[in-house]
mmCIF file of C-alpha atoms in Angstrom:
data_model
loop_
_atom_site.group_PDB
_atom_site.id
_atom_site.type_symbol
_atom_site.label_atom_id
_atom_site.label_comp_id
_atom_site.label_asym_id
_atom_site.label_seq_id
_atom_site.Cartn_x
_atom_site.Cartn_y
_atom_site.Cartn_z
ATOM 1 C CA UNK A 225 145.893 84.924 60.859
ATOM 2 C CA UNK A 226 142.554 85.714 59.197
ATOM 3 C CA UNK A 227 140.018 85.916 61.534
ATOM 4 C CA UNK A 228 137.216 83.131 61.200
ATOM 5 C CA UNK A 229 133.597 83.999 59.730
ATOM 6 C CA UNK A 230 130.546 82.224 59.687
ATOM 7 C CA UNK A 231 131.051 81.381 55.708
ATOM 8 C CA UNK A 232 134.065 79.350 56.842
ATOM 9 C CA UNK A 233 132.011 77.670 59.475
ATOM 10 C CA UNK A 234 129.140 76.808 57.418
ATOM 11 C CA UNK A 235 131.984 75.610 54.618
ATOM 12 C CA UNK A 236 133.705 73.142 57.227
ATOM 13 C CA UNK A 237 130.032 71.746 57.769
ATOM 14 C CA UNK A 238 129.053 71.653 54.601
ATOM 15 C CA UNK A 239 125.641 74.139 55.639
ATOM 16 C CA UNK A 240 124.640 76.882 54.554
ATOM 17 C CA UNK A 241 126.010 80.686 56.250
ATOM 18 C CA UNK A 242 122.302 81.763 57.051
ATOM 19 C CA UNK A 243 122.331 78.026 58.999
ATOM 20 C CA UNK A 244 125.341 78.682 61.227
ATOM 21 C CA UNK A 245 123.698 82.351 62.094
ATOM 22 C CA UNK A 246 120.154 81.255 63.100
ATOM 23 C CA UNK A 247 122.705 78.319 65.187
ATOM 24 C CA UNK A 248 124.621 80.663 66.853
ATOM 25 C CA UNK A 249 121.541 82.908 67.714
ATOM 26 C CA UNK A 250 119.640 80.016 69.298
ATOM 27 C CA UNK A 251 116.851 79.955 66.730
ATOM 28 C CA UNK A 252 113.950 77.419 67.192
ATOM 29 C CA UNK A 253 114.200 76.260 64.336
ATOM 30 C CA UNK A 254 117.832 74.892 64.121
ATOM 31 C CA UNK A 255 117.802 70.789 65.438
ATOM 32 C CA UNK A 256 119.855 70.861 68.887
ATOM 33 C CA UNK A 257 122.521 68.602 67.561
ATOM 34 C CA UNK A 258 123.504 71.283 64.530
ATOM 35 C CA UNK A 259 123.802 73.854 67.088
ATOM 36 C CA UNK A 260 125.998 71.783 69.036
ATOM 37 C CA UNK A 261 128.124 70.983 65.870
ATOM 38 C CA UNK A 262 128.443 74.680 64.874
ATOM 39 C CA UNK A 263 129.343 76.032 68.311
ATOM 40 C CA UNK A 264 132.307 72.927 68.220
ATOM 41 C CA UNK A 265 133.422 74.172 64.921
ATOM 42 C CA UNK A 266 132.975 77.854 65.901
ATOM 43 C CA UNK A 267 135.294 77.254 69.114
ATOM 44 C CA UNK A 268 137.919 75.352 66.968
ATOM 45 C CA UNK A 269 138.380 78.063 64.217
ATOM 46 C CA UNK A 270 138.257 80.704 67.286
ATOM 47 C CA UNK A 271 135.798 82.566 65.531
ATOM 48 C CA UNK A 272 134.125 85.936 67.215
ATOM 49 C CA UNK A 273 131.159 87.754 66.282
ATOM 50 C CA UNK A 274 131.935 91.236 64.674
ATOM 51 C CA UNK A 275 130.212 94.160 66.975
ATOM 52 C CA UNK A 276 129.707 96.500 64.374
ATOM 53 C CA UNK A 277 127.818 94.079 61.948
ATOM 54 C CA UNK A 278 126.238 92.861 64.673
ATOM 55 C CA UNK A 279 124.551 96.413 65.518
ATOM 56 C CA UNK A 280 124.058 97.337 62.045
ATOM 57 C CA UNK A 281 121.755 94.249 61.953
ATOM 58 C CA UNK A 282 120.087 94.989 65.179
ATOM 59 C CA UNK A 283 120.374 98.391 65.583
ATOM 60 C CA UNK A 284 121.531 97.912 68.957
ATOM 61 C CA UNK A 285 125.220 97.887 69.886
ATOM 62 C CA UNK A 286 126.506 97.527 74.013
ATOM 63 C CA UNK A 287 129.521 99.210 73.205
ATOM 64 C CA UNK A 288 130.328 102.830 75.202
ATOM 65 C CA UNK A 289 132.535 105.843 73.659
ATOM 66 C CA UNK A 290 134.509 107.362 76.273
ATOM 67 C CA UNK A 291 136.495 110.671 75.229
ATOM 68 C CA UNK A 292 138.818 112.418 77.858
ATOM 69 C CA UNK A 293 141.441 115.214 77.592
ATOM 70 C CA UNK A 294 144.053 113.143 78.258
ATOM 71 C CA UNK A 295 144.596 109.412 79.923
ATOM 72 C CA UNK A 296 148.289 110.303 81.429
ATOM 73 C CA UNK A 297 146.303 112.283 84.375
ATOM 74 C CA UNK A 298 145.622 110.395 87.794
ATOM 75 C CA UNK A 299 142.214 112.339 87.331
ATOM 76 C CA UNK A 300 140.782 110.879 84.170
ATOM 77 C CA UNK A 301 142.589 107.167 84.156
ATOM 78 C CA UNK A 302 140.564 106.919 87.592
ATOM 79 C CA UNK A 303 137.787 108.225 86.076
ATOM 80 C CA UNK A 304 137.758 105.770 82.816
ATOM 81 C CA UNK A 305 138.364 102.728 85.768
ATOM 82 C CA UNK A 306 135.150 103.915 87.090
ATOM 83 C CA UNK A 307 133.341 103.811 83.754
ATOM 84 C CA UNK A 308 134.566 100.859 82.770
ATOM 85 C CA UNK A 309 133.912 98.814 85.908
ATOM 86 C CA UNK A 310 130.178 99.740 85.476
ATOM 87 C CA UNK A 311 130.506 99.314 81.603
ATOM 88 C CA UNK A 312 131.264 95.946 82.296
ATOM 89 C CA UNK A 313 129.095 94.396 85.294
ATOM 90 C CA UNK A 314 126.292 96.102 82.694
ATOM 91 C CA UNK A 315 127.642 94.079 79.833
ATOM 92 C CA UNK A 316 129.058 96.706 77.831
ATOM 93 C CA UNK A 317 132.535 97.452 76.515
ATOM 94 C CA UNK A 318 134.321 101.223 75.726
ATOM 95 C CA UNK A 319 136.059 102.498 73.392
ATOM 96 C CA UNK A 320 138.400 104.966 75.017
ATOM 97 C CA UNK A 321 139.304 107.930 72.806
ATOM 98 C CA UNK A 322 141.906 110.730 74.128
ATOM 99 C CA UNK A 323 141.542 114.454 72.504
ATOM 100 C CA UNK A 324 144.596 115.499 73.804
ATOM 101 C CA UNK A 325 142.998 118.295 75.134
ATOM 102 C CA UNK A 326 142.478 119.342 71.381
ATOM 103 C CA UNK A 327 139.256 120.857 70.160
ATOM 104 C CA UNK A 328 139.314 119.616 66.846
ATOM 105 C CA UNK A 329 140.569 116.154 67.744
ATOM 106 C CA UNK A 330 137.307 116.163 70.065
ATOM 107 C CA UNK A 331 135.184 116.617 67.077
ATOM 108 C CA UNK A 332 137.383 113.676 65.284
ATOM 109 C CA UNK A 333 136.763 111.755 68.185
ATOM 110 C CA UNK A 334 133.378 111.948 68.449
ATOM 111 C CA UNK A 335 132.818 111.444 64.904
ATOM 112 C CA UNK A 336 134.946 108.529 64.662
ATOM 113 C CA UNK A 337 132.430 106.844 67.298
ATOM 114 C CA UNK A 338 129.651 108.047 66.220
ATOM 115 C CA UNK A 339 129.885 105.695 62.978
ATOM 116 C CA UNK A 340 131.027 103.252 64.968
ATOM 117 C CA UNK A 341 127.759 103.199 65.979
ATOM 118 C CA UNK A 342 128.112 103.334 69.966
ATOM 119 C CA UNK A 343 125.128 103.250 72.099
ATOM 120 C CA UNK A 344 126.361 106.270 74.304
ATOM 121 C CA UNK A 345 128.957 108.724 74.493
ATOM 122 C CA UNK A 346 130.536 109.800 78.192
ATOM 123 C CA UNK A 347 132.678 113.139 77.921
ATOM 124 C CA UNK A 348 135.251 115.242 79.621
ATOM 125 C CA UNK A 349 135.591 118.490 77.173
ATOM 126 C CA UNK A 350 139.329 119.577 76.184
ATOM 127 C CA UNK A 351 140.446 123.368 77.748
ATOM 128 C CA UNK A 352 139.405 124.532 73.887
ATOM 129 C CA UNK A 353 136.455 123.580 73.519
ATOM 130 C CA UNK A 354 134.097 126.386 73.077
ATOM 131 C CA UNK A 355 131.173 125.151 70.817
ATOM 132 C CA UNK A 356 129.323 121.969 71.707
ATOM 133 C CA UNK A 357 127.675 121.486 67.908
ATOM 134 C CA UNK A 358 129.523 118.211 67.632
ATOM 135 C CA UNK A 359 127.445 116.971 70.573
ATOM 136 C CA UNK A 360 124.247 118.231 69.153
ATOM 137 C CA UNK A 361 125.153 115.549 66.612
ATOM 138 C CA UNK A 362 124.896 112.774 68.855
ATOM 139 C CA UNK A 363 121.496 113.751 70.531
ATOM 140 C CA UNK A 364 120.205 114.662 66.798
ATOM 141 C CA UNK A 365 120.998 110.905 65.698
ATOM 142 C CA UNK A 366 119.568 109.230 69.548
ATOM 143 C CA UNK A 367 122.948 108.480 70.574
ATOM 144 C CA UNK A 368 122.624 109.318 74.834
ATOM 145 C CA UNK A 369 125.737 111.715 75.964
ATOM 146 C CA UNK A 370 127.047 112.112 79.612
ATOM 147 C CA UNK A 371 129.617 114.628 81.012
ATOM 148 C CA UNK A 372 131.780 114.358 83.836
ATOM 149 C CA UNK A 373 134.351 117.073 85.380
ATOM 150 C CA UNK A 374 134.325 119.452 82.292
ATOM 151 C CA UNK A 375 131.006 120.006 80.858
ATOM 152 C CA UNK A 376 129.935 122.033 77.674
ATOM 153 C CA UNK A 377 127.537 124.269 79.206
ATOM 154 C CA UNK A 378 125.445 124.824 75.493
ATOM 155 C CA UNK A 379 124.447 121.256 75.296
ATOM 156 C CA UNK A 380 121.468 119.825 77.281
ATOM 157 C CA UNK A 381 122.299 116.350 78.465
ATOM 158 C CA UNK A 382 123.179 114.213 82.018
ATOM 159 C CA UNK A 383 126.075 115.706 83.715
ATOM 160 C CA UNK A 384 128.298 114.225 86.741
ATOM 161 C CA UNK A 385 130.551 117.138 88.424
ATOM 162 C CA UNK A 386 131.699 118.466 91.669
ATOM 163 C CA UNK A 387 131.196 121.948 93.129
ATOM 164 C CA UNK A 388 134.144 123.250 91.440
ATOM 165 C CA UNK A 389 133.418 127.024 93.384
ATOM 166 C CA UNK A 390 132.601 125.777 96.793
ATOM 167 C CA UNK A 391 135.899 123.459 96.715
ATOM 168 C CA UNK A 392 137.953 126.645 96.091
ATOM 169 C CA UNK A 393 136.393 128.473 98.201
ATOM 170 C CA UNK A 394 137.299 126.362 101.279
ATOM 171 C CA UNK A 395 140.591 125.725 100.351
ATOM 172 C CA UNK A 396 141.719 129.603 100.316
ATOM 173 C CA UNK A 397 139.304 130.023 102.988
ATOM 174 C CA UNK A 398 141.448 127.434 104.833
ATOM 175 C CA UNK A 399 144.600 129.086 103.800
ATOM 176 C CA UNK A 400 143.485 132.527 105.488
ATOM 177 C CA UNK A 401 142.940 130.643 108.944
ATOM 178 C CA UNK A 402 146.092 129.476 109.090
ATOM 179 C CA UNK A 403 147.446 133.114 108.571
ATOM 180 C CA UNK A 404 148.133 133.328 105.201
ATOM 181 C CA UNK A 405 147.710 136.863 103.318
ATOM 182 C CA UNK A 406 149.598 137.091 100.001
ATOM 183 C CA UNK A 407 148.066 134.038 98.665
ATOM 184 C CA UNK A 408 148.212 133.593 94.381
ATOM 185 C CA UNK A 409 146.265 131.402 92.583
ATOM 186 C CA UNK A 410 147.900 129.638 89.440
ATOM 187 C CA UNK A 411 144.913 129.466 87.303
ATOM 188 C CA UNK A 412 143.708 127.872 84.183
ATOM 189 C CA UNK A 413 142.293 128.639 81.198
ATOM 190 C CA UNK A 414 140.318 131.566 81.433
ATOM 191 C CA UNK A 415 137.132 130.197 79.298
ATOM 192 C CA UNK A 416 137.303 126.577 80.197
ATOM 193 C CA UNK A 417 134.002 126.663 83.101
ATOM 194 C CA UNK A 418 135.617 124.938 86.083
ATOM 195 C CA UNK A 419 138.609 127.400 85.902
ATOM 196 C CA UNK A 420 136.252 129.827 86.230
ATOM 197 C CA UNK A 421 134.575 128.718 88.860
ATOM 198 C CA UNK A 422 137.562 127.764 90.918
ATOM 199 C CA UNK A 423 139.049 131.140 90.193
ATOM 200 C CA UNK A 424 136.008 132.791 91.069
ATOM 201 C CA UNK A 425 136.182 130.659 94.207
ATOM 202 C CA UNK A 426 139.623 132.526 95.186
ATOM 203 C CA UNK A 427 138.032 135.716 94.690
ATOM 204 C CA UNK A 428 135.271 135.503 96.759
ATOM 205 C CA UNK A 429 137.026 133.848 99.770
ATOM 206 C CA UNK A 430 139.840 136.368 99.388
ATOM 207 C CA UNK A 431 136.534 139.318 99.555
ATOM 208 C CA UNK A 432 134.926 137.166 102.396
ATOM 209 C CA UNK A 433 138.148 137.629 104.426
ATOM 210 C CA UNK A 434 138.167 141.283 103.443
ATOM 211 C CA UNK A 435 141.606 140.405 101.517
ATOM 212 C CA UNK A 436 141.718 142.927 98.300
ATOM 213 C CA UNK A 437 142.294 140.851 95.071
ATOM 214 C CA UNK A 438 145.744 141.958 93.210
ATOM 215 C CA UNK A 439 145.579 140.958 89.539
ATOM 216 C CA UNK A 440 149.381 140.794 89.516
ATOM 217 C CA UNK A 441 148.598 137.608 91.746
ATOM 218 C CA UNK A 442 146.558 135.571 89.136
ATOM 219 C CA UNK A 443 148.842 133.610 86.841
ATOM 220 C CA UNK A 444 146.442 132.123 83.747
ATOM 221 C CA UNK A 445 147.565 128.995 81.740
ATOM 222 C CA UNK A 446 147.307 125.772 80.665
ATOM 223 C CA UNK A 447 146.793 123.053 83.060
ATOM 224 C CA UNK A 448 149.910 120.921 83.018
ATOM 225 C CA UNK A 449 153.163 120.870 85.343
ATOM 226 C CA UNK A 450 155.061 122.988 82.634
ATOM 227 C CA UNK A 451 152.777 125.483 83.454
ATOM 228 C CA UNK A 452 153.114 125.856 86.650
ATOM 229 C CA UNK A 453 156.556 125.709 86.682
ATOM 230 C CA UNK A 454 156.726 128.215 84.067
ATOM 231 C CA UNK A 455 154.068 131.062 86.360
ATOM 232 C CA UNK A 456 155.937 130.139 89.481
ATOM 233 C CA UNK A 457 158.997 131.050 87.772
ATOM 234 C CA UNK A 458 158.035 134.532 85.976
ATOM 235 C CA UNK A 459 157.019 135.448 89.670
ATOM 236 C CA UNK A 460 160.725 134.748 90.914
ATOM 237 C CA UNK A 461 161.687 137.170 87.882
ATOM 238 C CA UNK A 462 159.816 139.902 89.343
ATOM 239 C CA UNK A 463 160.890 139.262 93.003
ATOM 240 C CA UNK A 464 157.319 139.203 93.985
ATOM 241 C CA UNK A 465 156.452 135.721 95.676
ATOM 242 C CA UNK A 466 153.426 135.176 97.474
ATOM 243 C CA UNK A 467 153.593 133.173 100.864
ATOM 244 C CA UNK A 468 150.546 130.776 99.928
ATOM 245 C CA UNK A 469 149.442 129.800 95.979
ATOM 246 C CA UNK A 470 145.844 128.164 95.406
ATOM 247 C CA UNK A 471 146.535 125.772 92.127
ATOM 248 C CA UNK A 472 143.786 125.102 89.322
ATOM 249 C CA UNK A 473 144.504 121.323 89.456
ATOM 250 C CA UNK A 474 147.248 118.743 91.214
ATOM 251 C CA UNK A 475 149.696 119.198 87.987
ATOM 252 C CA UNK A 476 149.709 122.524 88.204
ATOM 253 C CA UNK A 477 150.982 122.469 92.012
ATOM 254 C CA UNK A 478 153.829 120.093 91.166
ATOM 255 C CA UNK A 479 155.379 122.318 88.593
ATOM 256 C CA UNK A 480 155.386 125.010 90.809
ATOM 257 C CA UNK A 481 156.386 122.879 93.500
ATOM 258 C CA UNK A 482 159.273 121.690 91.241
ATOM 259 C CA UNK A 483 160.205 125.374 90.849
ATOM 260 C CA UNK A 484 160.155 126.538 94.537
ATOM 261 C CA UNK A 485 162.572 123.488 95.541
ATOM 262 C CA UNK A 486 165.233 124.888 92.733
ATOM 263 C CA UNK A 487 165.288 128.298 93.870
ATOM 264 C CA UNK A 488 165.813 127.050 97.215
ATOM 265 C CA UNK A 489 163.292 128.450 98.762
ATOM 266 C CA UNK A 490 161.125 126.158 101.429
ATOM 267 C CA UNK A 491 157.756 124.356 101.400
ATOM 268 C CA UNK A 492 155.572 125.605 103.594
ATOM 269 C CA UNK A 493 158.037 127.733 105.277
ATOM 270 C CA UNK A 494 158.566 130.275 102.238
ATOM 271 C CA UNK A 495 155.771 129.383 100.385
ATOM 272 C CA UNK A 496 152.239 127.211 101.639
ATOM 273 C CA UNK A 497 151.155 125.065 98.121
ATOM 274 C CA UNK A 498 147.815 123.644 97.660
ATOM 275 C CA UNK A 499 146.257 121.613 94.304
ATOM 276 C CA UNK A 500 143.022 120.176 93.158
ATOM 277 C CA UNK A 501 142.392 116.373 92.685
ATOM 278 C CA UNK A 502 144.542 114.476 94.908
ATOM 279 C CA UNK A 503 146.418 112.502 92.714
ATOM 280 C CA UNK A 504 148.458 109.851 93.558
ATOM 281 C CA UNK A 505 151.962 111.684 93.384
ATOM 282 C CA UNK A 506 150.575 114.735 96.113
ATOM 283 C CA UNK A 507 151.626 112.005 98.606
ATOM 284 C CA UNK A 508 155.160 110.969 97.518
ATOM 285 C CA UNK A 509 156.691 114.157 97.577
ATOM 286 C CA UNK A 510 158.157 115.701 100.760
ATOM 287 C CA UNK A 511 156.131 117.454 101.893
ATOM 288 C CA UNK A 512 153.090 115.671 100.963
ATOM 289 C CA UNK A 513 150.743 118.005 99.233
ATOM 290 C CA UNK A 514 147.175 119.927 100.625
ATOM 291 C CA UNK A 515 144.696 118.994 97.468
ATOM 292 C CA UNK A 516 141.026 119.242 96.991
ATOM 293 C CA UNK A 517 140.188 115.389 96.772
ATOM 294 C CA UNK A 518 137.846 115.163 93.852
ATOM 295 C CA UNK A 519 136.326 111.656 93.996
ATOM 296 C CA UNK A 520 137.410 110.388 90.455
ATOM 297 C CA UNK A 521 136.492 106.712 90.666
ATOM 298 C CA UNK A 522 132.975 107.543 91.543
ATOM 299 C CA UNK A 523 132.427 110.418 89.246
ATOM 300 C CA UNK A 524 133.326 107.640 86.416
ATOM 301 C CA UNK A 525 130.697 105.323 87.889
ATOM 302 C CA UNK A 526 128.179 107.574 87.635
ATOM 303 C CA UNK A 527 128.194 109.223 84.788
ATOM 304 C CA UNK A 528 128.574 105.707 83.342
ATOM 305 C CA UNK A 529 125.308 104.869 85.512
ATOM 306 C CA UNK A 530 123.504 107.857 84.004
ATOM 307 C CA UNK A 531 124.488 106.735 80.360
ATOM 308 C CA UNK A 532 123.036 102.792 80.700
ATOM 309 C CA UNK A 533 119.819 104.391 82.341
ATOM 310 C CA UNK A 534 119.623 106.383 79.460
ATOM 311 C CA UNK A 535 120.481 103.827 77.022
ATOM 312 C CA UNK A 536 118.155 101.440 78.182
ATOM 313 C CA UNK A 537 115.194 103.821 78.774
ATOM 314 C CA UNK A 538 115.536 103.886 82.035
ATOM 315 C CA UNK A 539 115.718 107.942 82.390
ATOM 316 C CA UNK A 540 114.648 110.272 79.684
ATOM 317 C CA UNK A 541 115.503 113.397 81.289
ATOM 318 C CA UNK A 542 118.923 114.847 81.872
ATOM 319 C CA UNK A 543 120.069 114.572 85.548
ATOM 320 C CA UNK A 544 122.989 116.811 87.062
ATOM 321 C CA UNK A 545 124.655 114.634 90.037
ATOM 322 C CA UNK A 546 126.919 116.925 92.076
ATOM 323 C CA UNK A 547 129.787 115.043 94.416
ATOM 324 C CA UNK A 548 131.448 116.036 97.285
ATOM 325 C CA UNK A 549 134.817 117.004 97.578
ATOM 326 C CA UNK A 550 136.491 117.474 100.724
ATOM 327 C CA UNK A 551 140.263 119.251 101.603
ATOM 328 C CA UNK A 552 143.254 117.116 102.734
ATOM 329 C CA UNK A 553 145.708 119.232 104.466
ATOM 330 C CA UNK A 554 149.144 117.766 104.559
ATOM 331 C CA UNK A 555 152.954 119.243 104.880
ATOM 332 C CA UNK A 556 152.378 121.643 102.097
ATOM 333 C CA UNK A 557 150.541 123.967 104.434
#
């Protein structure tokens, strides 16, 4: 069915279109009983206002861009809840956009809502993206921009993240008090920034313990369960297992957790397993995993917070809000 317009409104009452706008709107000048006519007739043919046309006559829209790497993890569809629930007590709606954790569907993405004319962007960068120029767009045309979790460190605007080196740090740090020695860490990408930091993390707990760091016990990848299934498994190959493996991120630990159950080999007896997030499916395996609980829900809030301040003038400058994260040791170590 064709959605309703304010020509067809205006034709049922025999007014004219620019009638049935200044109606809707609440102008002065409109007599009380038309207005009451026109919103009857307006409820009747179900009609909506169109967002976009709206904005491009007020140069104002209330509708968010959201852009995450991808919507399947625990991680970011928390996240997105968060941003939305503030999105909407604020009286704003998103438009979610995923980039697959593709660089040049990020610049699609924000492109896409950039002439849809949103009145903010909120971010989490894909593992490839290297060049923030696509976000210079956005603050070149006014448009407010937020990260969250993955920020593009060559772009100057409000960021929400965690202490991505401190969190690793304590968990291997936690791993060495329990007795642990030969401990890997399944990392990331190597240029995506909180890799780096929680890989630098490793390394500096491992040196604080006076543990030496063995190359041969960093496995780079991606950041999904394939890959660590796949690391856990060229480590079996070689017949050189550690006894305790720090993970990037929660999918990460389940692939290699995945891989240690079909070799047989025992959880934490053979091998101690630790991941980064806390999603929801650390605590329905047996054992239950160790994670770094990274407070999702809130991170979405906020940086969703940060945005409407900056939308609506209420900050000018960008603000960096760091949230704690805290270690929840279960079976797995």
């Amino acid at each position: 069915m064709k959605q309703a317009t304010i020509v067809d409104i205006a034709r049922r009452l025999q007014i004219s279109p620019s009638t049935v706008s200044r109606a809707l709107s609440d102008h002065p000048d409109i007599k009380e009983e038309t207005k009451g006519l026109v919103r009857q007739v307006a409820k009747e043919l179900r009609y909506t206002p169109n967002p976009i046309a709206q904005s491009l006559k007020s140069s104002r829209t209330t509708t968010i861009g959201v852009i995450v790497p991808e919507i399947k993890h625990d991680f970011f569809s928390s996240a997105i809840s968060g941003i939305e629930e503030v999105a909407y007590q604020s009286g704003y709606t998103i438009i979610l956009c995923q980039s697959n954790e593709s660089f040049e569907r990020e610049v699609v993405n924000t492109n896409v809502l950039m002439h849809h004319r949103v009145a903010g962007v909120v971010v989490s960068i894909s593992q490839n993206t290297k060049s923030g120029e696509h976000f210079q767009d956005l603050l070149r045309r006014k448009i407010p921009l937020v990260f969250f979790d993955r920020v593009c460190e060559d772009v100057v605007a409000s960021k929400v993240v965690i202490d991505d080196y401190k969190s690793a740090f304590d968990a291997v740090t936690y791993l060495i008090g329990r007795g642990y020695r030969k401990i890997a860490h399944f990392a990331g990408p190597r240029e995506l920034d909180i890799c780096k930091k929680r890989l630098n993390g490793y390394v500096e707990a491992l040196k604080n313990a006076g543990h030496l760091v063995h190359e041969e016990l960093i496995r780079y990848g991606g950041l999904h369960e394939q890959d660590g299934y796949e690391s856990l498994d060229g480590m079996l190959k070689r017949n050189d297992l550690p006894d305790a493996i720090f993970c990037v991120n929660d999918p990460v630990a389940i692939g290699a957790f995945q891989r240690i159950n079909e070799a047989g080999l025992k959880i934490p007896a053979d091998i101690a397993l630790i991941g980064f997030s806390n999603n929801i499916i650390t605590t329905l395996i047996n054992p239950q995993m160790t994670t770094v609980d990274q407070p999702s829900f809130e991170m979405g809030k906020r940086a969703a917070t940060l945005l409407i301040d900056a939308i609506e003038k209420k900050v000018n400058e960008p603000v960096t809000v760091v949230l704690d994260t805290k270690l929840i040791v279960r079976g797995s170590t």
